[in-house]
Amino acid sequence: MRRRLLVANWKMHKTVAQARETVRALLADRSWAQPELDVAIAPPFTALAAVAEELRGDGGIALGAQTMHWGEFGAFTGEISAPMLVELGCRYVILGHSERRRLFGETDEIVNLKVKSALAHGLIPIVAVGESLDEHKAGRAKSRVTSQVRNAFEGVDEFDMARSVIAYEPIWAIGTGLAEDPHAADEVMAAIRDIDPGLREVQILYGGSVKANSIAAFVAQPNIDGGLVGGASLDAASFAELIRAAHTKAATA
Ligand code: PGA
């Protein structure tokens, strides 16, 4: 039985003070907390230590980073490595987000190096994949996404694949308010599970304009285990509402 997982991707939002405030607000009202549903927050690097401190001892919310370098240390100005994230208490790291691929030149090969480094250091990679609008219109979503997943896990064994997380985020759905149809997203995820036995029971999240009023329809699908949430995770009350909505369906689906 796969667990549900909701991950807040705060992107380049929130100062340390704002991050602390949001986490405190989220922890003040625990009505969203459910034993069978995991929650993680991925703040900017600068707020990781403060968020870790706010979450300490709580156990209900895990910490994640939004990217990392694949090396352990070295002359890579501006970069952050897996051991640095582990030291801060990170459990997850988002890798290959479409904004990283599109704006910062991350290729499938780079994502693969990062996935291997994350796994080698005990981090759970949340590997983000997704097709562009043109690819979507041309009916190439499945082939694009399965090729990204294959490349991301090149040389990774079944055991490590199984403990990873994949986030299917159609690029055209990110931050646009235009979410993919849940059934269509589910079909792409079914194709991901067919790639390799190691991916058969992997946790797969949907991402792209997920809101409190749409998450239930996504997690009701057989292959969708949760969400990677950008905009709707920034406000504590709206993220709490989204988590509650995901659980309602989890219990009845
Ligand atoms: P969004 O972002 O929920 O704001 O569309 C999702 C993501 O980029 O992970």
Coordinates of N, CA, C and O and ligand atoms in Angstrom, one line a residue, residues 9 11 94 97-99 169 173-177 207-211 228-232, ligand 1:
N9 N 6.4 23.1 -2.5 CA 7.5 23.7 -3.2 C 7.4 25.2 -3.2 O 6.7 25.8 -3.9
K11 N 9.6 27.4 -3.9 CA 10.4 28.1 -4.9 C 11.2 29.2 -4.3 O 11.6 29.1 -3.2
I94 N 14.0 17.9 -4.4 CA 13.4 17.9 -5.7 C 14.5 18.1 -6.7 O 15.4 18.9 -6.6
H97 N 13.3 19.8 -11.6 CA 12.1 20.6 -11.8 C 12.2 21.3 -13.1 O 13.2 21.8 -13.6
S98 N 11.0 21.5 -13.8 CA 11.1 22.1 -15.2 C 11.7 23.5 -15.2 O 12.3 23.9 -16.1
E99 N 11.5 24.2 -14.0 CA 12.2 25.6 -14.0 C 13.7 25.4 -13.9 O 14.4 26.3 -14.5
E169 N 4.7 16.6 -13.7 CA 4.3 18.0 -13.8 C 4.3 18.5 -15.2 O 5.4 18.9 -15.7
A173 N 1.1 23.3 -17.2 CA 0.2 23.3 -16.1 C 0.8 24.0 -14.8 O 0.0 24.4 -13.9
I174 N 2.1 24.3 -14.9 CA 2.7 24.8 -13.7 C 2.5 26.3 -13.6 O 2.8 27.1 -14.5
G175 N 1.8 26.7 -12.5 CA 1.6 28.1 -12.2 C 0.7 28.8 -13.2 O 0.6 30.1 -13.2
T176 N -0.1 28.1 -13.9 CA -0.9 28.7 -14.9 C -2.4 28.6 -14.6 O -3.2 29.3 -15.2
G177 N -2.7 27.8 -13.5 CA -4.1 27.6 -13.2 C -4.8 26.6 -14.1 O -6.0 26.3 -13.9
G207 N 1.8 17.3 -10.2 CA 2.1 18.7 -9.9 C 1.7 19.6 -11.1 O 1.7 19.2 -12.3
G208 N 1.3 20.8 -10.8 CA 0.8 21.8 -11.8 C -0.5 22.3 -11.5 O -1.6 21.7 -11.8
S209 N -0.5 23.5 -10.8 CA -1.8 24.1 -10.5 C -2.7 23.3 -9.6 O -4.0 23.3 -9.7
V210 N -2.1 22.5 -8.7 CA -3.0 21.8 -7.7 C -3.5 22.7 -6.7 O -2.8 23.6 -6.2
K211 N -4.8 22.6 -6.4 CA -5.5 23.5 -5.5 C -6.3 22.6 -4.5 O -6.5 21.4 -4.7
L228 N 2.7 17.7 -5.8 CA 3.8 18.6 -5.6 C 3.2 20.0 -5.8 O 2.7 20.3 -6.9
V229 N 3.1 20.8 -4.8 CA 2.3 22.0 -4.8 C 3.1 23.2 -4.7 O 3.9 23.4 -3.7
G230 N 3.0 24.1 -5.6 CA 3.7 25.4 -5.6 C 2.8 26.5 -5.0 O 2.7 26.6 -3.7
G231 N 2.1 27.3 -5.8 CA 1.4 28.4 -5.3 C 0.4 28.2 -4.1 O 0.4 29.0 -3.2
A232 N -0.3 27.0 -4.2 CA -1.2 26.8 -3.1 C -0.6 26.3 -1.8 O -1.3 26.0 -0.8
Ligands
PGA1 P1 2.1 25.3 -9.0 O1 3.7 24.8 -9.0 O2 1.4 24.5 -8.0 O3 2.2 26.7 -8.6 O4 1.6 25.1 -10.4 C1 3.9 23.4 -9.0 C2 5.4 23.2 -9.1 O5 6.1 23.9 -9.9 O6 6.0 22.3 -8.4

